[in-house]
Amino acid sequence: MATMPFSIGDDINTATRSHHTTLNQSILHLLPLALPPHTSSPHLYALGISNFLPIYSAFESSFRSQLSLSFTSPQTSFLLHVLHIPALERAAALQHDLHTLLPSQGPTLTTSPAPELESFIARMQDSLSEKPHLLVSYTWIFYMALFSGGRYIRSKLRAAYSSPLSLQTSQGEADKNHGLSFWNFPGEQDGEDLKLDFKRRMLEVSTSLTPEQREDIVAEGVWIMKHLTAVVLEVSSRVPAQVYASHLRHDDTLEERGSAVIIPTATLARIRPPWLLLLRSLFPLAVLDLLSVFTGRSSGTHNAAITGAVLGLDGK
């Protein structure tokens, strides 16, 4: 008796496990900076999440465009119609959140140039146009993320926004989703029914894929994870140095000597991804190589001194 092939989603998960871990670590290092006690404003969260609006908008627009084409192959048509679940679409919800979080900005949030983000979107659109079956990679990663790490992120944001620092709309009324529509789904099951239906559909699609298509889809999944991490690092480069310093102050007891801040080796080891990568893009390589030596030690009492000018602690 023929065996049912594994879901292509399982194949993507297996191939991207290490990249997924790196991406999660990058996000989880940034998340506390957008929460009390580091800030009482949703601005940093909105700045970070705004980078995903053009990604979801471009992807979901491409998906709908593919659905409307009359000259797709029978297999592509089957794949598109099986995987299309309108209730999973997130671009409109995220647009609403940004309008709620940053009402003075209007419905469109303007951010500084983002070459990694622009490159990601351009490559995604080209890939989907050339090989429509790669939609499988993007749907799996973009939507399943909302039900795994996304639930944890939502819990942290909900806790912050249900506090006395609870965010308000431009009319001064509490938004029922606290500006978190992106992470929420309608219905009593809060999207769990959608997740199960989506996974079932993914398994159904898996039976129609050729070995070559499965290989393409898994390879694209690896590419997505790697380059989403680059997008997140690009977001981190926009966070003011003073915010990083505040994060370290709240997390650790630091020794200050004039304008210098003495950061324990354990702290440097913990913040190395992605902060060391970010620092490498800002400061002389020799300085960061020295920090790498300290962060690479597994034991010892060495401390690394980072000047206040580097972290923006000298008041200038």
PDB file of C-alpha atoms in Angstrom:
ATOM      1  CA  MET A   1       0.000   0.000   0.000  1.00  0.00           C
ATOM      2  CA  ALA A   2       1.374   3.403  -0.992  1.00  0.00           C
ATOM      3  CA  THR A   3       2.355   5.616   1.898  1.00  0.00           C
ATOM      4  CA  MET A   4       1.084   9.154   2.240  1.00  0.00           C
ATOM      5  CA  PRO A   5       3.930  11.634   1.601  1.00  0.00           C
ATOM      6  CA  PHE A   6       4.934  13.866   4.439  1.00  0.00           C
ATOM      7  CA  SER A   7       3.482  17.354   4.343  1.00  0.00           C
ATOM      8  CA  ILE A   8       5.780  19.714   2.493  1.00  0.00           C
ATOM      9  CA  GLY A   9       5.448  21.905   5.576  1.00  0.00           C
ATOM     10  CA  ASP A  10       7.319  19.286   7.601  1.00  0.00           C
ATOM     11  CA  ASP A  11      10.075  19.259   4.993  1.00  0.00           C
ATOM     12  CA  ILE A  12      10.352  23.050   5.194  1.00  0.00           C
ATOM     13  CA  ASN A  13      10.510  22.916   8.987  1.00  0.00           C
ATOM     14  CA  THR A  14      13.292  20.344   8.944  1.00  0.00           C
ATOM     15  CA  ALA A  15      15.394  22.220   6.391  1.00  0.00           C
ATOM     16  CA  THR A  16      14.991  25.610   8.051  1.00  0.00           C
ATOM     17  CA  ARG A  17      15.298  24.622  11.722  1.00  0.00           C
ATOM     18  CA  SER A  18      18.639  26.326  12.376  1.00  0.00           C
ATOM     19  CA  HIS A  19      17.670  29.411  10.369  1.00  0.00           C
ATOM     20  CA  HIS A  20      14.341  29.533  12.193  1.00  0.00           C
ATOM     21  CA  THR A  21      16.180  29.528  15.520  1.00  0.00           C
ATOM     22  CA  THR A  22      18.408  32.407  14.411  1.00  0.00           C
ATOM     23  CA  LEU A  23      15.418  34.414  13.206  1.00  0.00           C
ATOM     24  CA  ASN A  24      13.520  33.810  16.447  1.00  0.00           C
ATOM     25  CA  GLN A  25      16.514  34.873  18.525  1.00  0.00           C
ATOM     26  CA  SER A  26      16.850  38.063  16.506  1.00  0.00           C
ATOM     27  CA  ILE A  27      13.186  38.927  17.035  1.00  0.00           C
ATOM     28  CA  LEU A  28      13.172  38.031  20.714  1.00  0.00           C
ATOM     29  CA  HIS A  29      16.205  40.244  21.343  1.00  0.00           C
ATOM     30  CA  LEU A  30      14.343  43.170  19.791  1.00  0.00           C
ATOM     31  CA  LEU A  31      10.941  42.575  21.380  1.00  0.00           C
ATOM     32  CA  PRO A  32      11.787  43.752  24.943  1.00  0.00           C
ATOM     33  CA  LEU A  33      12.896  47.123  23.568  1.00  0.00           C
ATOM     34  CA  ALA A  34       9.304  47.818  22.505  1.00  0.00           C
ATOM     35  CA  LEU A  35       7.824  46.995  25.922  1.00  0.00           C
ATOM     36  CA  PRO A  36       7.760  48.577  29.388  1.00  0.00           C
ATOM     37  CA  PRO A  37       9.910  49.430  31.261  1.00  0.00           C
ATOM     38  CA  HIS A  38      11.977  50.462  28.235  1.00  0.00           C
ATOM     39  CA  THR A  39       9.194  52.480  26.623  1.00  0.00           C
ATOM     40  CA  SER A  40       5.608  53.524  27.234  1.00  0.00           C
ATOM     41  CA  SER A  41       5.057  54.204  23.544  1.00  0.00           C
ATOM     42  CA  PRO A  42       4.112  51.720  20.812  1.00  0.00           C
ATOM     43  CA  HIS A  43       6.357  53.555  18.360  1.00  0.00           C
ATOM     44  CA  LEU A  44       9.237  51.046  18.363  1.00  0.00           C
ATOM     45  CA  TYR A  45       6.878  48.097  17.997  1.00  0.00           C
ATOM     46  CA  ALA A  46       5.108  49.881  15.134  1.00  0.00           C
ATOM     47  CA  LEU A  47       8.445  50.666  13.496  1.00  0.00           C
ATOM     48  CA  GLY A  48       9.459  47.027  13.639  1.00  0.00           C
ATOM     49  CA  ILE A  49       6.176  45.482  12.547  1.00  0.00           C
ATOM     50  CA  SER A  50       5.710  48.074   9.777  1.00  0.00           C
ATOM     51  CA  ASN A  51       8.489  46.360   7.855  1.00  0.00           C
ATOM     52  CA  PHE A  52       6.270  43.331   7.464  1.00  0.00           C
ATOM     53  CA  LEU A  53       3.366  45.277   5.946  1.00  0.00           C
ATOM     54  CA  PRO A  54       4.958  45.607   2.480  1.00  0.00           C
ATOM     55  CA  ILE A  55       5.988  41.945   2.656  1.00  0.00           C
ATOM     56  CA  TYR A  56       2.494  40.647   3.430  1.00  0.00           C
ATOM     57  CA  SER A  57       0.907  43.171   1.055  1.00  0.00           C
ATOM     58  CA  ALA A  58       3.140  42.157  -1.843  1.00  0.00           C
ATOM     59  CA  PHE A  59       2.744  38.456  -1.137  1.00  0.00           C
ATOM     60  CA  GLU A  60      -1.033  38.506  -0.772  1.00  0.00           C
ATOM     61  CA  SER A  61      -1.377  40.715  -3.840  1.00  0.00           C
ATOM     62  CA  SER A  62       0.725  38.249  -5.845  1.00  0.00           C
ATOM     63  CA  PHE A  63      -1.375  35.374  -4.533  1.00  0.00           C
ATOM     64  CA  ARG A  64      -4.646  37.047  -5.599  1.00  0.00           C
ATOM     65  CA  SER A  65      -3.172  37.958  -8.978  1.00  0.00           C
ATOM     66  CA  GLN A  66      -2.200  34.353  -9.583  1.00  0.00           C
ATOM     67  CA  LEU A  67      -5.713  33.236  -8.672  1.00  0.00           C
ATOM     68  CA  SER A  68      -7.205  35.552 -11.286  1.00  0.00           C
ATOM     69  CA  LEU A  69      -5.049  34.245 -14.156  1.00  0.00           C
ATOM     70  CA  SER A  70      -6.861  32.066 -16.639  1.00  0.00           C
ATOM     71  CA  PHE A  71      -3.781  30.490 -18.201  1.00  0.00           C
ATOM     72  CA  THR A  72      -2.298  28.737 -15.177  1.00  0.00           C
ATOM     73  CA  SER A  73      -1.705  25.003 -15.374  1.00  0.00           C
ATOM     74  CA  PRO A  74      -4.271  22.680 -13.786  1.00  0.00           C
ATOM     75  CA  GLN A  75      -1.815  21.801 -11.040  1.00  0.00           C
ATOM     76  CA  THR A  76      -1.042  25.446 -10.261  1.00  0.00           C
ATOM     77  CA  SER A  77      -4.740  26.293 -10.255  1.00  0.00           C
ATOM     78  CA  PHE A  78      -5.399  23.439  -7.836  1.00  0.00           C
ATOM     79  CA  LEU A  79      -2.561  24.522  -5.559  1.00  0.00           C
ATOM     80  CA  LEU A  80      -3.666  28.146  -5.490  1.00  0.00           C
ATOM     81  CA  HIS A  81      -7.322  27.443  -4.776  1.00  0.00           C
ATOM     82  CA  VAL A  82      -6.604  24.870  -2.087  1.00  0.00           C
ATOM     83  CA  LEU A  83      -4.167  27.084  -0.180  1.00  0.00           C
ATOM     84  CA  HIS A  84      -6.111  30.338  -0.460  1.00  0.00           C
ATOM     85  CA  ILE A  85      -7.827  31.052   2.872  1.00  0.00           C
ATOM     86  CA  PRO A  86      -8.981  34.696   2.914  1.00  0.00           C
ATOM     87  CA  ALA A  87      -9.338  34.701   6.710  1.00  0.00           C
ATOM     88  CA  LEU A  88      -5.576  34.151   7.034  1.00  0.00           C
ATOM     89  CA  GLU A  89      -4.662  37.274   5.076  1.00  0.00           C
ATOM     90  CA  ARG A  90      -2.873  39.761   7.316  1.00  0.00           C
ATOM     91  CA  ALA A  91      -2.047  42.882   5.289  1.00  0.00           C
ATOM     92  CA  ALA A  92      -5.327  44.705   5.983  1.00  0.00           C
ATOM     93  CA  ALA A  93      -5.162  43.864   9.690  1.00  0.00           C
ATOM     94  CA  LEU A  94      -1.591  45.112   9.929  1.00  0.00           C
ATOM     95  CA  GLN A  95      -2.491  48.302   8.058  1.00  0.00           C
ATOM     96  CA  HIS A  96      -5.269  48.876  10.609  1.00  0.00           C
ATOM     97  CA  ASP A  97      -2.864  48.288  13.488  1.00  0.00           C
ATOM     98  CA  LEU A  98      -0.377  50.836  12.198  1.00  0.00           C
ATOM     99  CA  HIS A  99      -3.129  53.402  11.774  1.00  0.00           C
ATOM    100  CA  THR A 100      -4.173  52.732  15.381  1.00  0.00           C
ATOM    101  CA  LEU A 101      -0.664  52.727  16.817  1.00  0.00           C
ATOM    102  CA  LEU A 102       0.552  55.760  14.907  1.00  0.00           C
ATOM    103  CA  PRO A 103      -2.588  57.754  14.050  1.00  0.00           C
ATOM    104  CA  SER A 104      -0.600  60.919  13.347  1.00  0.00           C
ATOM    105  CA  GLN A 105       1.172  59.087  10.531  1.00  0.00           C
ATOM    106  CA  GLY A 106      -2.066  58.322   8.724  1.00  0.00           C
ATOM    107  CA  PRO A 107      -2.773  54.962   7.083  1.00  0.00           C
ATOM    108  CA  THR A 108       0.660  54.782   5.458  1.00  0.00           C
ATOM    109  CA  LEU A 109       3.763  54.662   7.642  1.00  0.00           C
ATOM    110  CA  THR A 110       6.844  56.206   6.082  1.00  0.00           C
ATOM    111  CA  THR A 111      10.163  54.675   7.087  1.00  0.00           C
ATOM    112  CA  SER A 112      13.765  55.169   6.076  1.00  0.00           C
ATOM    113  CA  PRO A 113      15.217  53.310   3.065  1.00  0.00           C
ATOM    114  CA  ALA A 114      15.376  49.569   3.640  1.00  0.00           C
ATOM    115  CA  PRO A 115      17.498  47.821   0.997  1.00  0.00           C
ATOM    116  CA  GLU A 116      17.210  44.363   2.606  1.00  0.00           C
ATOM    117  CA  LEU A 117      13.426  44.682   2.735  1.00  0.00           C
ATOM    118  CA  GLU A 118      13.214  45.957  -0.831  1.00  0.00           C
ATOM    119  CA  SER A 119      15.499  43.185  -2.056  1.00  0.00           C
ATOM    120  CA  PHE A 120      13.410  40.568  -0.247  1.00  0.00           C
ATOM    121  CA  ILE A 121      10.170  41.772  -1.844  1.00  0.00           C
ATOM    122  CA  ALA A 122      11.664  42.044  -5.327  1.00  0.00           C
ATOM    123  CA  ARG A 123      13.108  38.535  -5.154  1.00  0.00           C
ATOM    124  CA  MET A 124       9.835  37.146  -3.760  1.00  0.00           C
ATOM    125  CA  GLN A 125       7.779  38.651  -6.569  1.00  0.00           C
ATOM    126  CA  ASP A 126      10.178  37.389  -9.224  1.00  0.00           C
ATOM    127  CA  SER A 127      10.185  33.893  -7.722  1.00  0.00           C
ATOM    128  CA  LEU A 128       6.399  33.697  -7.509  1.00  0.00           C
ATOM    129  CA  SER A 129       6.022  34.903 -11.075  1.00  0.00           C
ATOM    130  CA  GLU A 130       8.534  32.382 -12.399  1.00  0.00           C
ATOM    131  CA  LYS A 131       7.507  29.435 -10.219  1.00  0.00           C
ATOM    132  CA  PRO A 132       3.990  29.797  -8.778  1.00  0.00           C
ATOM    133  CA  HIS A 133       4.382  26.608  -6.742  1.00  0.00           C
ATOM    134  CA  LEU A 134       6.786  28.543  -4.499  1.00  0.00           C
ATOM    135  CA  LEU A 135       3.668  30.096  -2.988  1.00  0.00           C
ATOM    136  CA  VAL A 136       3.716  26.996  -0.815  1.00  0.00           C
ATOM    137  CA  SER A 137       6.934  28.164   0.871  1.00  0.00           C
ATOM    138  CA  TYR A 138       5.627  31.642   1.588  1.00  0.00           C
ATOM    139  CA  THR A 139       2.174  30.623   2.786  1.00  0.00           C
ATOM    140  CA  TRP A 140       3.653  28.074   5.174  1.00  0.00           C
ATOM    141  CA  ILE A 141       6.249  30.391   6.684  1.00  0.00           C
ATOM    142  CA  PHE A 142       4.216  33.610   6.736  1.00  0.00           C
ATOM    143  CA  TYR A 143       1.060  32.122   8.231  1.00  0.00           C
ATOM    144  CA  MET A 144       2.304  29.338  10.476  1.00  0.00           C
ATOM    145  CA  ALA A 145       4.594  31.854  12.176  1.00  0.00           C
ATOM    146  CA  LEU A 146       1.471  33.540  13.545  1.00  0.00           C
ATOM    147  CA  PHE A 147       0.528  30.380  15.425  1.00  0.00           C
ATOM    148  CA  SER A 148       3.926  29.479  16.853  1.00  0.00           C
ATOM    149  CA  GLY A 149       6.222  32.282  17.930  1.00  0.00           C
ATOM    150  CA  GLY A 150       3.468  34.722  17.087  1.00  0.00           C
ATOM    151  CA  ARG A 151       1.394  33.577  20.052  1.00  0.00           C
ATOM    152  CA  TYR A 152       4.282  34.280  22.413  1.00  0.00           C
ATOM    153  CA  ILE A 153       4.871  37.727  20.922  1.00  0.00           C
ATOM    154  CA  ARG A 154       1.167  38.516  21.187  1.00  0.00           C
ATOM    155  CA  SER A 155       1.073  37.497  24.851  1.00  0.00           C
ATOM    156  CA  LYS A 156       3.907  39.901  25.651  1.00  0.00           C
ATOM    157  CA  LEU A 157       2.298  42.745  23.735  1.00  0.00           C
ATOM    158  CA  ARG A 158      -1.113  42.087  25.267  1.00  0.00           C
ATOM    159  CA  ALA A 159       0.358  42.188  28.760  1.00  0.00           C
ATOM    160  CA  ALA A 160       1.990  45.529  28.015  1.00  0.00           C
ATOM    161  CA  TYR A 161      -1.064  47.072  26.413  1.00  0.00           C
ATOM    162  CA  SER A 162      -3.512  45.937  29.086  1.00  0.00           C
ATOM    163  CA  SER A 163      -1.426  47.730  31.734  1.00  0.00           C
ATOM    164  CA  PRO A 164      -1.868  51.387  32.781  1.00  0.00           C
ATOM    165  CA  LEU A 165       0.237  52.120  29.687  1.00  0.00           C
ATOM    166  CA  SER A 166      -2.575  50.698  27.552  1.00  0.00           C
ATOM    167  CA  LEU A 167      -2.506  52.258  24.115  1.00  0.00           C
ATOM    168  CA  GLN A 168      -5.291  54.517  22.927  1.00  0.00           C
ATOM    169  CA  THR A 169      -6.658  55.321  19.488  1.00  0.00           C
ATOM    170  CA  SER A 170      -6.519  58.821  18.052  1.00  0.00           C
ATOM    171  CA  GLN A 171     -10.033  59.366  19.431  1.00  0.00           C
ATOM    172  CA  GLY A 172      -8.851  58.464  22.925  1.00  0.00           C
ATOM    173  CA  GLU A 173     -10.844  55.238  23.003  1.00  0.00           C
ATOM    174  CA  ALA A 174      -9.203  51.901  23.758  1.00  0.00           C
ATOM    175  CA  ASP A 175      -8.868  49.784  20.629  1.00  0.00           C
ATOM    176  CA  LYS A 176     -10.458  46.396  21.319  1.00  0.00           C
ATOM    177  CA  ASN A 177      -7.500  44.620  19.733  1.00  0.00           C
ATOM    178  CA  HIS A 178      -4.976  46.941  21.386  1.00  0.00           C
ATOM    179  CA  GLY A 179      -3.437  47.545  17.970  1.00  0.00           C
ATOM    180  CA  LEU A 180      -2.758  43.814  17.660  1.00  0.00           C
ATOM    181  CA  SER A 181      -5.209  42.789  14.945  1.00  0.00           C
ATOM    182  CA  PHE A 182      -2.306  41.284  13.019  1.00  0.00           C
ATOM    183  CA  TRP A 183      -1.932  38.602  15.691  1.00  0.00           C
ATOM    184  CA  ASN A 184      -5.661  37.988  16.257  1.00  0.00           C
ATOM    185  CA  PHE A 185      -8.222  35.984  14.334  1.00  0.00           C
ATOM    186  CA  PRO A 186     -12.010  36.162  14.454  1.00  0.00           C
ATOM    187  CA  GLY A 187     -14.116  33.413  15.979  1.00  0.00           C
ATOM    188  CA  GLU A 188     -14.289  31.547  19.243  1.00  0.00           C
ATOM    189  CA  GLN A 189     -11.229  29.432  18.441  1.00  0.00           C
ATOM    190  CA  ASP A 190      -8.950  32.411  17.838  1.00  0.00           C
ATOM    191  CA  GLY A 191      -7.635  30.965  14.594  1.00  0.00           C
ATOM    192  CA  GLU A 192      -6.911  27.443  15.833  1.00  0.00           C
ATOM    193  CA  ASP A 193      -9.559  26.162  13.432  1.00  0.00           C
ATOM    194  CA  LEU A 194      -7.847  28.069  10.604  1.00  0.00           C
ATOM    195  CA  LYS A 195      -4.497  26.561  11.534  1.00  0.00           C
ATOM    196  CA  LEU A 196      -5.860  23.010  11.423  1.00  0.00           C
ATOM    197  CA  ASP A 197      -7.618  23.664   8.120  1.00  0.00           C
ATOM    198  CA  PHE A 198      -4.477  25.199   6.657  1.00  0.00           C
ATOM    199  CA  LYS A 199      -2.313  22.240   7.691  1.00  0.00           C
ATOM    200  CA  ARG A 200      -4.864  19.858   6.215  1.00  0.00           C
ATOM    201  CA  ARG A 201      -4.803  21.779   2.944  1.00  0.00           C
ATOM    202  CA  MET A 202      -1.013  21.792   2.941  1.00  0.00           C
ATOM    203  CA  LEU A 203      -1.013  18.014   3.210  1.00  0.00           C
ATOM    204  CA  GLU A 204      -3.485  17.834   0.332  1.00  0.00           C
ATOM    205  CA  VAL A 205      -1.257  20.037  -1.815  1.00  0.00           C
ATOM    206  CA  SER A 206       1.786  17.932  -0.916  1.00  0.00           C
ATOM    207  CA  THR A 207       0.358  14.941  -2.785  1.00  0.00           C
ATOM    208  CA  SER A 208       0.310  16.913  -6.045  1.00  0.00           C
ATOM    209  CA  LEU A 209       3.922  18.099  -5.981  1.00  0.00           C
ATOM    210  CA  THR A 210       6.678  16.548  -8.044  1.00  0.00           C
ATOM    211  CA  PRO A 211      10.041  15.764  -6.389  1.00  0.00           C
ATOM    212  CA  GLU A 212      11.555  18.715  -8.229  1.00  0.00           C
ATOM    213  CA  GLN A 213       8.863  21.052  -6.984  1.00  0.00           C
ATOM    214  CA  ARG A 214       9.307  19.848  -3.417  1.00  0.00           C
ATOM    215  CA  GLU A 215      13.024  20.545  -3.714  1.00  0.00           C
ATOM    216  CA  ASP A 216      12.314  24.043  -5.060  1.00  0.00           C
ATOM    217  CA  ILE A 217       9.866  24.772  -2.240  1.00  0.00           C
ATOM    218  CA  VAL A 218      12.212  23.629   0.514  1.00  0.00           C
ATOM    219  CA  ALA A 219      15.131  25.605  -0.959  1.00  0.00           C
ATOM    220  CA  GLU A 220      12.942  28.701  -1.120  1.00  0.00           C
ATOM    221  CA  GLY A 221      11.961  28.181   2.494  1.00  0.00           C
ATOM    222  CA  VAL A 222      15.630  28.261   3.499  1.00  0.00           C
ATOM    223  CA  TRP A 223      16.128  31.437   1.474  1.00  0.00           C
ATOM    224  CA  ILE A 224      13.085  33.072   3.122  1.00  0.00           C
ATOM    225  CA  MET A 225      14.330  32.357   6.646  1.00  0.00           C
ATOM    226  CA  LYS A 226      17.847  33.623   5.925  1.00  0.00           C
ATOM    227  CA  HIS A 227      16.671  36.846   4.360  1.00  0.00           C
ATOM    228  CA  LEU A 228      13.919  37.557   6.867  1.00  0.00           C
ATOM    229  CA  THR A 229      16.699  37.513   9.451  1.00  0.00           C
ATOM    230  CA  ALA A 230      18.529  40.130   7.367  1.00  0.00           C
ATOM    231  CA  VAL A 231      15.354  42.235   7.326  1.00  0.00           C
ATOM    232  CA  VAL A 232      15.076  42.000  11.124  1.00  0.00           C
ATOM    233  CA  LEU A 233      18.732  43.041  11.514  1.00  0.00           C
ATOM    234  CA  GLU A 234      18.008  45.972   9.251  1.00  0.00           C
ATOM    235  CA  VAL A 235      15.158  46.957  11.572  1.00  0.00           C
ATOM    236  CA  SER A 236      17.497  46.714  14.557  1.00  0.00           C
ATOM    237  CA  SER A 237      19.892  49.162  12.892  1.00  0.00           C
ATOM    238  CA  ARG A 238      17.215  51.865  13.208  1.00  0.00           C
ATOM    239  CA  VAL A 239      16.831  51.501  16.957  1.00  0.00           C
ATOM    240  CA  PRO A 240      18.567  54.420  18.717  1.00  0.00           C
ATOM    241  CA  ALA A 241      21.700  53.455  20.627  1.00  0.00           C
ATOM    242  CA  GLN A 242      20.175  54.936  23.773  1.00  0.00           C
ATOM    243  CA  VAL A 243      17.439  52.306  23.624  1.00  0.00           C
ATOM    244  CA  TYR A 244      20.015  49.495  23.522  1.00  0.00           C
ATOM    245  CA  ALA A 245      21.723  51.063  26.515  1.00  0.00           C
ATOM    246  CA  SER A 246      18.416  51.275  28.384  1.00  0.00           C
ATOM    247  CA  HIS A 247      17.787  47.595  27.679  1.00  0.00           C
ATOM    248  CA  LEU A 248      21.158  46.644  29.135  1.00  0.00           C
ATOM    249  CA  ARG A 249      20.609  48.846  32.181  1.00  0.00           C
ATOM    250  CA  HIS A 250      17.308  47.128  32.977  1.00  0.00           C
ATOM    251  CA  ASP A 251      18.695  43.648  32.402  1.00  0.00           C
ATOM    252  CA  ASP A 252      22.003  43.835  34.223  1.00  0.00           C
ATOM    253  CA  THR A 253      23.799  45.680  37.009  1.00  0.00           C
ATOM    254  CA  LEU A 254      26.425  47.573  35.084  1.00  0.00           C
ATOM    255  CA  GLU A 255      29.450  49.387  36.424  1.00  0.00           C
ATOM    256  CA  GLU A 256      29.953  52.899  35.088  1.00  0.00           C
ATOM    257  CA  ARG A 257      33.331  54.615  35.027  1.00  0.00           C
ATOM    258  CA  GLY A 258      32.917  58.129  33.759  1.00  0.00           C
ATOM    259  CA  SER A 259      31.516  57.801  30.264  1.00  0.00           C
ATOM    260  CA  ALA A 260      32.368  54.104  30.070  1.00  0.00           C
ATOM    261  CA  VAL A 261      29.938  51.293  30.761  1.00  0.00           C
ATOM    262  CA  ILE A 262      31.375  47.972  31.920  1.00  0.00           C
ATOM    263  CA  ILE A 263      29.226  45.161  30.568  1.00  0.00           C
ATOM    264  CA  PRO A 264      29.665  41.647  32.028  1.00  0.00           C
ATOM    265  CA  THR A 265      30.938  39.023  29.636  1.00  0.00           C
ATOM    266  CA  ALA A 266      27.757  36.975  30.116  1.00  0.00           C
ATOM    267  CA  THR A 267      25.704  39.918  28.903  1.00  0.00           C
ATOM    268  CA  LEU A 268      27.853  40.390  25.828  1.00  0.00           C
ATOM    269  CA  ALA A 269      27.543  36.690  25.048  1.00  0.00           C
ATOM    270  CA  ARG A 270      23.788  36.924  25.354  1.00  0.00           C
ATOM    271  CA  ILE A 271      23.410  39.990  23.169  1.00  0.00           C
ATOM    272  CA  ARG A 272      25.918  38.897  20.555  1.00  0.00           C
ATOM    273  CA  PRO A 273      23.197  37.867  18.092  1.00  0.00           C
ATOM    274  CA  PRO A 274      22.149  40.187  16.513  1.00  0.00           C
ATOM    275  CA  TRP A 275      23.715  43.147  18.315  1.00  0.00           C
ATOM    276  CA  LEU A 276      27.308  42.224  17.491  1.00  0.00           C
ATOM    277  CA  LEU A 277      26.357  41.980  13.835  1.00  0.00           C
ATOM    278  CA  LEU A 278      24.746  45.402  14.084  1.00  0.00           C
ATOM    279  CA  LEU A 279      27.764  46.895  15.859  1.00  0.00           C
ATOM    280  CA  ARG A 280      30.044  45.474  13.164  1.00  0.00           C
ATOM    281  CA  SER A 281      28.169  47.602  10.641  1.00  0.00           C
ATOM    282  CA  LEU A 282      28.659  50.747  12.726  1.00  0.00           C
ATOM    283  CA  PHE A 283      32.100  50.615  14.322  1.00  0.00           C
ATOM    284  CA  PRO A 284      35.686  49.755  13.361  1.00  0.00           C
ATOM    285  CA  LEU A 285      36.289  46.061  12.823  1.00  0.00           C
ATOM    286  CA  ALA A 286      39.182  45.981  15.290  1.00  0.00           C
ATOM    287  CA  VAL A 287      36.914  47.140  18.119  1.00  0.00           C
ATOM    288  CA  LEU A 288      34.326  44.491  17.340  1.00  0.00           C
ATOM    289  CA  ASP A 289      36.944  41.775  16.942  1.00  0.00           C
ATOM    290  CA  LEU A 290      37.994  42.562  20.502  1.00  0.00           C
ATOM    291  CA  LEU A 291      34.396  42.211  21.638  1.00  0.00           C
ATOM    292  CA  SER A 292      34.152  38.911  19.789  1.00  0.00           C
ATOM    293  CA  VAL A 293      37.043  37.592  21.830  1.00  0.00           C
ATOM    294  CA  PHE A 294      35.259  38.488  25.039  1.00  0.00           C
ATOM    295  CA  THR A 295      31.884  37.116  23.944  1.00  0.00           C
ATOM    296  CA  GLY A 296      33.493  33.895  22.782  1.00  0.00           C
ATOM    297  CA  ARG A 297      34.865  33.032  26.230  1.00  0.00           C
ATOM    298  CA  SER A 298      32.898  30.387  28.083  1.00  0.00           C
ATOM    299  CA  SER A 299      34.319  31.281  31.495  1.00  0.00           C
ATOM    300  CA  GLY A 300      36.437  33.847  33.267  1.00  0.00           C
ATOM    301  CA  THR A 301      35.912  37.202  34.869  1.00  0.00           C
ATOM    302  CA  HIS A 302      36.763  39.426  31.934  1.00  0.00           C
ATOM    303  CA  ASN A 303      34.611  42.471  31.305  1.00  0.00           C
ATOM    304  CA  ALA A 304      34.482  44.538  28.157  1.00  0.00           C
ATOM    305  CA  ALA A 305      34.345  48.325  28.359  1.00  0.00           C
ATOM    306  CA  ILE A 306      32.217  50.034  25.746  1.00  0.00           C
ATOM    307  CA  THR A 307      32.496  53.804  25.833  1.00  0.00           C
ATOM    308  CA  GLY A 308      29.472  55.978  26.440  1.00  0.00           C
ATOM    309  CA  ALA A 309      29.982  57.519  23.029  1.00  0.00           C
ATOM    310  CA  VAL A 310      29.445  54.119  21.407  1.00  0.00           C
ATOM    311  CA  LEU A 311      26.231  53.417  23.303  1.00  0.00           C
ATOM    312  CA  GLY A 312      25.105  57.022  23.375  1.00  0.00           C
ATOM    313  CA  LEU A 313      25.440  57.320  27.151  1.00  0.00           C
ATOM    314  CA  ASP A 314      27.573  60.432  27.286  1.00  0.00           C
ATOM    315  CA  GLY A 315      24.681  62.788  26.687  1.00  0.00           C
ATOM    316  CA  LYS A 316      25.905  63.969  23.282  1.00  0.00           C
TER     317      LYS A 316
END
